[in-house]
XYZ file of C-alpha atoms in Angstrom:
418
model
C 93.431 98.121 70.446
C 92.189 99.036 73.915
C 95.258 97.768 75.570
C 97.537 99.740 73.199
C 95.808 103.008 73.751
C 95.643 102.595 77.497
C 99.478 103.014 77.570
C 99.193 106.438 76.064
C 98.859 109.517 78.311
C 95.395 110.944 78.588
C 95.314 114.534 77.321
C 94.633 117.187 80.044
C 91.609 118.263 77.878
C 89.916 115.023 78.748
C 88.608 114.719 82.265
C 88.771 111.051 83.546
C 85.882 109.960 85.680
C 85.997 108.669 89.186
C 83.737 105.705 89.725
C 83.633 106.267 93.544
C 84.411 109.217 95.678
C 87.199 108.864 98.329
C 86.729 109.081 102.066
C 86.123 112.688 103.352
C 87.904 114.300 106.350
C 87.364 117.605 107.905
C 90.273 119.918 108.987
C 89.555 122.995 111.245
C 92.372 125.570 111.572
C 92.754 127.598 114.701
C 95.407 130.274 113.835
C 96.511 131.640 117.144
C 99.520 130.714 119.375
C 100.824 132.214 122.644
C 104.139 132.687 120.777
C 105.320 132.123 117.170
C 108.054 129.435 117.177
C 111.150 130.423 115.110
C 110.904 127.253 112.989
C 107.164 127.334 112.251
C 105.880 128.164 108.807
C 102.281 127.277 109.391
C 99.594 129.933 109.378
C 99.910 130.875 113.062
C 99.818 134.303 114.717
C 101.207 135.199 118.141
C 98.724 136.733 120.650
C 99.719 140.145 121.696
C 96.753 140.693 124.015
C 93.462 138.957 124.873
C 91.595 140.926 122.119
C 93.670 139.035 119.516
C 91.615 135.964 119.970
C 88.061 136.532 118.933
C 86.976 133.051 119.957
C 83.150 133.358 119.842
C 83.367 135.207 116.534
C 85.771 132.719 115.052
C 83.576 129.738 116.119
C 80.636 131.424 114.440
C 82.706 132.085 111.348
C 83.791 128.423 111.095
C 80.141 127.277 111.313
C 79.122 129.717 108.531
C 82.145 128.535 106.470
C 81.093 124.916 106.747
C 77.450 125.748 105.979
C 78.458 127.649 102.800
C 80.490 124.671 101.402
C 77.979 121.927 102.107
C 76.612 121.852 98.464
C 80.054 120.513 97.527
C 79.953 117.532 99.847
C 76.167 116.987 100.377
C 75.388 113.463 101.423
C 78.856 112.449 102.372
C 79.947 111.377 105.858
C 83.110 112.321 107.728
C 85.700 109.595 108.540
C 87.790 112.003 110.705
C 87.990 115.549 112.086
C 91.187 117.323 112.958
C 91.621 120.545 114.985
C 95.017 121.916 113.974
C 96.891 125.210 114.204
C 98.266 127.280 115.715
C 97.296 126.065 118.990
C 93.629 124.761 119.185
C 93.970 124.040 122.947
C 93.931 127.828 123.422
C 90.108 127.583 122.685
C 87.745 126.496 125.450
C 86.187 123.075 125.651
C 82.870 124.859 125.262
C 83.900 126.295 121.911
C 85.125 122.835 120.741
C 81.723 121.368 121.854
C 79.882 124.040 119.972
C 81.805 123.294 116.833
C 81.535 119.484 117.027
C 77.679 119.776 117.642
C 77.336 121.961 114.480
C 79.611 119.513 112.509
C 77.607 116.451 113.453
C 74.419 118.262 112.514
C 75.675 119.390 109.103
C 77.941 116.410 108.157
C 77.385 113.177 110.038
C 80.421 111.311 111.186
C 81.130 107.693 110.396
C 80.725 105.328 113.398
C 84.127 105.304 115.252
C 85.362 108.441 113.460
C 88.671 109.831 114.770
C 88.346 113.256 116.258
C 91.864 114.796 116.995
C 92.796 117.997 118.687
C 96.393 119.376 118.697
C 97.556 120.735 122.052
C 100.567 122.230 123.682
C 101.944 120.817 126.878
C 101.619 124.088 128.828
C 99.802 123.991 132.125
C 97.013 126.254 130.826
C 96.171 123.838 128.039
C 96.614 120.596 129.991
C 94.095 121.611 132.583
C 91.438 121.473 129.838
C 92.180 117.992 128.640
C 89.308 116.256 130.531
C 86.869 118.844 129.149
C 87.960 118.251 125.598
C 87.319 114.533 126.083
C 83.793 115.294 127.377
C 83.259 117.609 124.333
C 83.815 114.720 121.931
C 87.645 114.823 121.261
C 88.749 111.155 121.211
C 92.417 111.634 120.157
C 94.945 114.114 121.491
C 98.100 115.097 119.683
C 100.627 116.780 121.924
C 103.470 118.940 120.613
C 106.227 117.760 122.837
C 109.206 118.241 120.311
C 111.743 117.319 122.957
C 112.227 116.262 126.509
C 115.391 118.277 126.862
C 114.690 121.710 128.372
C 117.742 123.227 126.753
C 116.577 122.176 123.297
C 113.041 123.359 123.915
C 114.365 126.748 124.768
C 116.431 126.692 121.548
C 113.221 125.909 119.627
C 111.428 128.860 121.225
C 108.900 126.621 123.034
C 107.075 127.920 126.081
C 107.127 124.724 128.012
C 110.012 122.757 129.644
C 110.632 119.031 130.033
C 108.651 118.849 133.302
C 105.628 120.476 131.607
C 105.853 117.902 128.780
C 105.888 114.926 131.033
C 103.115 116.281 133.227
C 100.950 116.995 130.263
C 101.276 113.434 129.004
C 100.305 112.053 132.340
C 97.210 114.245 132.487
C 96.307 113.239 128.940
C 96.569 109.526 129.759
C 94.033 109.979 132.517
C 91.538 111.100 129.939
C 92.397 109.630 126.492
C 93.233 106.176 125.163
C 94.497 107.507 121.836
C 97.460 109.938 122.171
C 100.057 111.087 119.605
C 103.295 112.714 120.649
C 105.037 115.022 118.262
C 108.768 115.080 118.468
C 111.588 116.605 116.407
C 115.287 115.862 115.854
C 118.436 117.392 114.376
C 117.793 120.352 116.707
C 120.258 123.123 117.389
C 123.031 121.755 119.657
C 121.470 118.217 119.719
C 123.756 115.151 119.729
C 122.908 111.651 118.673
C 122.554 110.450 122.194
C 120.270 113.408 123.010
C 117.924 112.284 120.231
C 118.040 108.747 121.615
C 117.177 109.971 125.129
C 114.166 111.861 123.661
C 112.779 108.823 121.851
C 113.295 106.631 124.821
C 111.490 109.048 126.951
C 108.552 109.122 124.574
C 108.518 105.244 124.302
C 108.395 104.994 128.167
C 104.877 106.543 128.135
C 103.583 103.738 125.937
C 101.281 106.110 123.988
C 99.492 104.868 120.890
C 101.183 106.974 118.263
C 104.395 108.917 117.900
C 105.443 111.329 115.017
C 109.048 112.205 114.616
C 110.108 115.031 112.285
C 113.469 116.146 111.090
C 113.788 119.932 111.707
C 114.023 121.754 108.515
C 114.743 125.559 107.923
C 111.548 126.676 106.065
C 111.303 130.054 104.217
C 109.480 132.793 106.037
C 110.657 131.673 109.426
C 113.070 133.189 111.898
C 115.433 130.213 111.668
C 115.565 130.623 107.895
C 116.643 134.255 108.167
C 119.028 133.550 111.108
C 120.061 129.824 110.781
C 121.124 128.207 114.002
C 123.979 125.698 113.971
C 122.380 122.265 113.223
C 123.726 118.668 113.254
C 125.310 117.810 109.930
C 123.837 115.167 107.494
C 125.853 112.357 109.021
C 124.761 113.170 112.573
C 121.104 113.592 111.401
C 121.215 110.112 109.676
C 122.580 108.561 112.810
C 119.783 110.198 114.841
C 117.193 108.856 112.493
C 118.688 105.388 112.642
C 118.655 105.406 116.486
C 115.041 106.732 116.509
C 113.822 104.091 114.123
C 115.547 101.229 115.958
C 114.372 102.397 119.369
C 110.741 102.576 118.181
C 111.028 99.171 116.551
C 112.421 97.715 119.820
C 109.380 99.059 121.661
C 107.006 97.471 119.047
C 105.953 100.548 117.204
C 104.942 99.977 113.554
C 106.720 102.360 111.171
C 103.975 103.004 108.610
C 104.861 106.428 107.163
C 108.149 108.266 106.893
C 107.620 110.251 110.083
C 104.806 108.187 111.718
C 104.898 105.211 114.173
C 102.035 103.582 115.840
C 100.813 100.678 117.906
C 99.005 98.023 115.879
C 95.546 99.315 114.807
C 96.365 102.910 115.862
C 97.465 104.556 112.777
C 96.208 108.065 112.317
C 93.022 107.818 110.330
C 93.093 111.430 109.332
C 96.635 111.476 108.030
C 96.196 108.199 106.223
C 93.336 109.836 104.305
C 95.884 112.539 103.200
C 98.475 109.972 102.202
C 96.023 107.950 100.224
C 94.812 110.863 98.286
C 91.466 111.115 100.025
C 89.323 114.225 100.215
C 89.501 116.729 102.965
C 87.448 119.822 103.584
C 89.427 122.654 105.319
C 87.740 125.433 107.176
C 89.352 128.283 109.023
C 91.979 130.903 108.149
C 94.301 129.618 105.437
C 92.933 126.136 105.419
C 93.321 124.011 102.381
C 90.695 121.581 100.753
C 90.723 118.874 98.232
C 87.282 117.821 97.000
C 86.536 115.193 94.354
C 83.627 115.076 91.976
C 82.807 112.627 89.145
C 85.058 114.414 86.555
C 86.821 117.078 88.569
C 89.192 117.301 91.614
C 89.232 120.787 93.030
C 91.620 122.410 95.510
C 90.710 125.561 97.530
C 92.400 127.811 100.067
C 90.693 130.024 102.586
C 91.767 133.647 103.205
C 94.843 133.451 105.329
C 94.680 136.398 107.752
C 92.274 135.805 110.599
C 90.779 139.379 110.363
C 90.091 138.981 106.699
C 88.795 135.439 107.193
C 86.307 136.687 109.857
C 85.126 139.486 107.485
C 84.662 137.025 104.578
C 82.789 134.482 106.717
C 80.270 137.103 107.733
C 79.272 137.175 104.055
C 78.991 133.405 103.657
C 75.120 133.497 104.045
C 74.793 135.952 101.249
C 77.499 134.685 98.933
C 78.367 130.971 98.753
C 81.984 130.102 99.858
C 82.886 133.753 100.455
C 85.883 132.556 102.547
C 87.518 130.909 99.508
C 90.535 133.033 98.287
C 91.867 130.587 95.650
C 90.486 127.669 93.760
C 91.853 125.518 90.902
C 90.951 122.244 89.296
C 93.606 119.641 89.144
C 94.853 118.644 85.641
C 95.648 114.973 84.850
C 99.310 115.496 85.532
C 98.409 117.255 88.850
C 96.386 114.211 89.821
C 99.050 111.668 89.302
C 101.804 113.724 90.905
C 99.876 114.685 93.969
C 98.812 111.036 94.401
C 102.435 109.816 94.212
C 103.723 112.659 96.319
C 101.481 111.484 99.185
C 101.285 107.708 98.725
C 105.047 107.254 98.356
C 105.492 108.421 101.963
C 103.939 105.223 103.042
C 106.407 102.508 104.133
C 104.153 99.777 102.703
C 103.351 101.680 99.564
C 100.025 101.288 97.879
C 97.971 98.968 95.692
C 98.057 99.712 91.942
C 94.226 99.679 91.785
C 94.011 102.621 94.312
C 95.808 104.865 91.896
C 93.012 104.647 89.307
C 90.330 104.699 92.056
C 91.559 108.029 93.404
C 92.846 109.742 90.283
C 90.565 108.296 87.553
C 93.736 107.537 85.547
C 95.125 104.102 84.562
C 98.406 103.297 86.207
C 99.916 103.058 82.801
C 100.032 106.875 82.493
C 103.105 106.851 84.770
C 104.603 103.634 83.257
C 107.730 105.446 82.035
C 108.291 107.123 85.460
C 107.706 103.772 87.299
C 110.219 102.056 85.069
C 112.842 104.695 85.877
C 112.147 104.690 89.538
C 112.504 100.891 89.547
C 115.678 101.018 87.571
C 117.230 103.441 89.988
C 116.324 101.195 92.951
C 113.820 103.729 94.415
C 110.706 101.510 94.183
C 109.765 97.856 93.857
C 106.553 96.797 92.117
C 104.570 93.968 90.680
C 101.063 93.854 89.104
C 99.392 94.387 92.405
C 101.625 96.799 94.459
C 104.131 99.645 94.423
C 106.496 100.204 97.394
C 109.207 102.711 98.001
C 112.486 101.048 98.832
C 114.624 102.172 101.820
C 116.729 104.214 99.352
C 113.554 105.619 97.838
C 112.497 106.843 101.321
C 115.892 108.235 102.087
C 115.927 110.131 98.897
C 112.233 110.911 98.583
C 112.689 114.231 96.812
C 114.691 112.435 94.146
C 111.938 109.816 93.795
C 109.184 112.482 93.504
C 111.149 114.504 91.048
C 110.668 111.494 88.603
C 106.912 112.096 88.592
C 107.066 115.883 88.742
C 105.370 117.567 85.660
C 107.421 120.320 84.188
C 104.666 122.806 84.973
C 104.785 122.186 88.746
C 106.686 123.884 91.485
C 107.925 120.946 93.547
C 108.674 122.727 96.765
C 105.409 124.623 96.914
C 103.156 121.646 96.060
C 104.980 119.171 98.370
C 104.758 121.605 101.298
C 101.038 122.301 100.591
C 100.138 118.619 100.790
C 102.137 117.896 103.985
C 99.771 117.096 106.793
C 100.427 118.080 110.360
């Protein structure tokens, strides 16, 4: 009898229990940039003058924000910390040190926890790399995007190819764990240009490389005024060249856009992809926090000015910085798990699905059968893995698991890690 009923969907009115809580990460959003890039749809705000960055006030607000949400994560330890943006490297090393000291006091870090800071290759930021390392940052993620100055200019970046190479050299003097972010299918880019970019990145022998296809996102300048981009055939050829070049240089392709040396995968992003928990503080930051019977999503107030005002109330009103909150339904749980885990080249173990969602794998048996019949996944009683075709047509694969009540584009974008 138990076996028969385990194949039936669990009604959303019933909250399945989690036997163990997943790992917990911390994301800290710094919302300012020197200039808003025309392709960027993240919560970032261009600086018009020095008064736009209220660095000390924002650091204080982040600490109050973290203190106010402690009851939700009390007793848990952090497996990773990530400073994202915007451009976190606009902040001083002193501010980063203040934040990390407060974090370690309030939420202890696991031994060997990964602490990442996103940085731009501009001279102003690169000069602070050594101080960031001294403050406790142990992984640097540099937004290179391209080693071609013409393409960088087309992307609206404020650095050129020489700045990019110099920044990497400075970083390597201070860090032994570095990620380079690159993009392809850029305006005016040819296949051999993309090949030159990835070869240049490989030549630095860094520990991690992320390579993203440029997409025209709503609410960006590129979306309103689209540039001429490579067609699908050219983009596919670029992707092929990039993946073959990275393989030739012994980088492990472990997620659709991520490549690493052995043992150097991104701990923080792996936690996202395996449906772990993350607490997000800062303007517009998102959180996913699990409890025994509930999984809750939150979003902080997006505008920096409003976030600062709300954070000032955090002592008097718990989580005053939270603008929106909702509890995941059962269908939310299984879709969001699959949306993230199917990005992994090696897939995931069946047992992890129930561990992280509280649901038996049989609740998606029909969808799994369809995905397998269409050649988008392979599976056995232990493991589920997206095929090459499944990765190439990931949106089609995810639509199989999409509940009718969900907005695919909104939810997929919300869960995409930087």
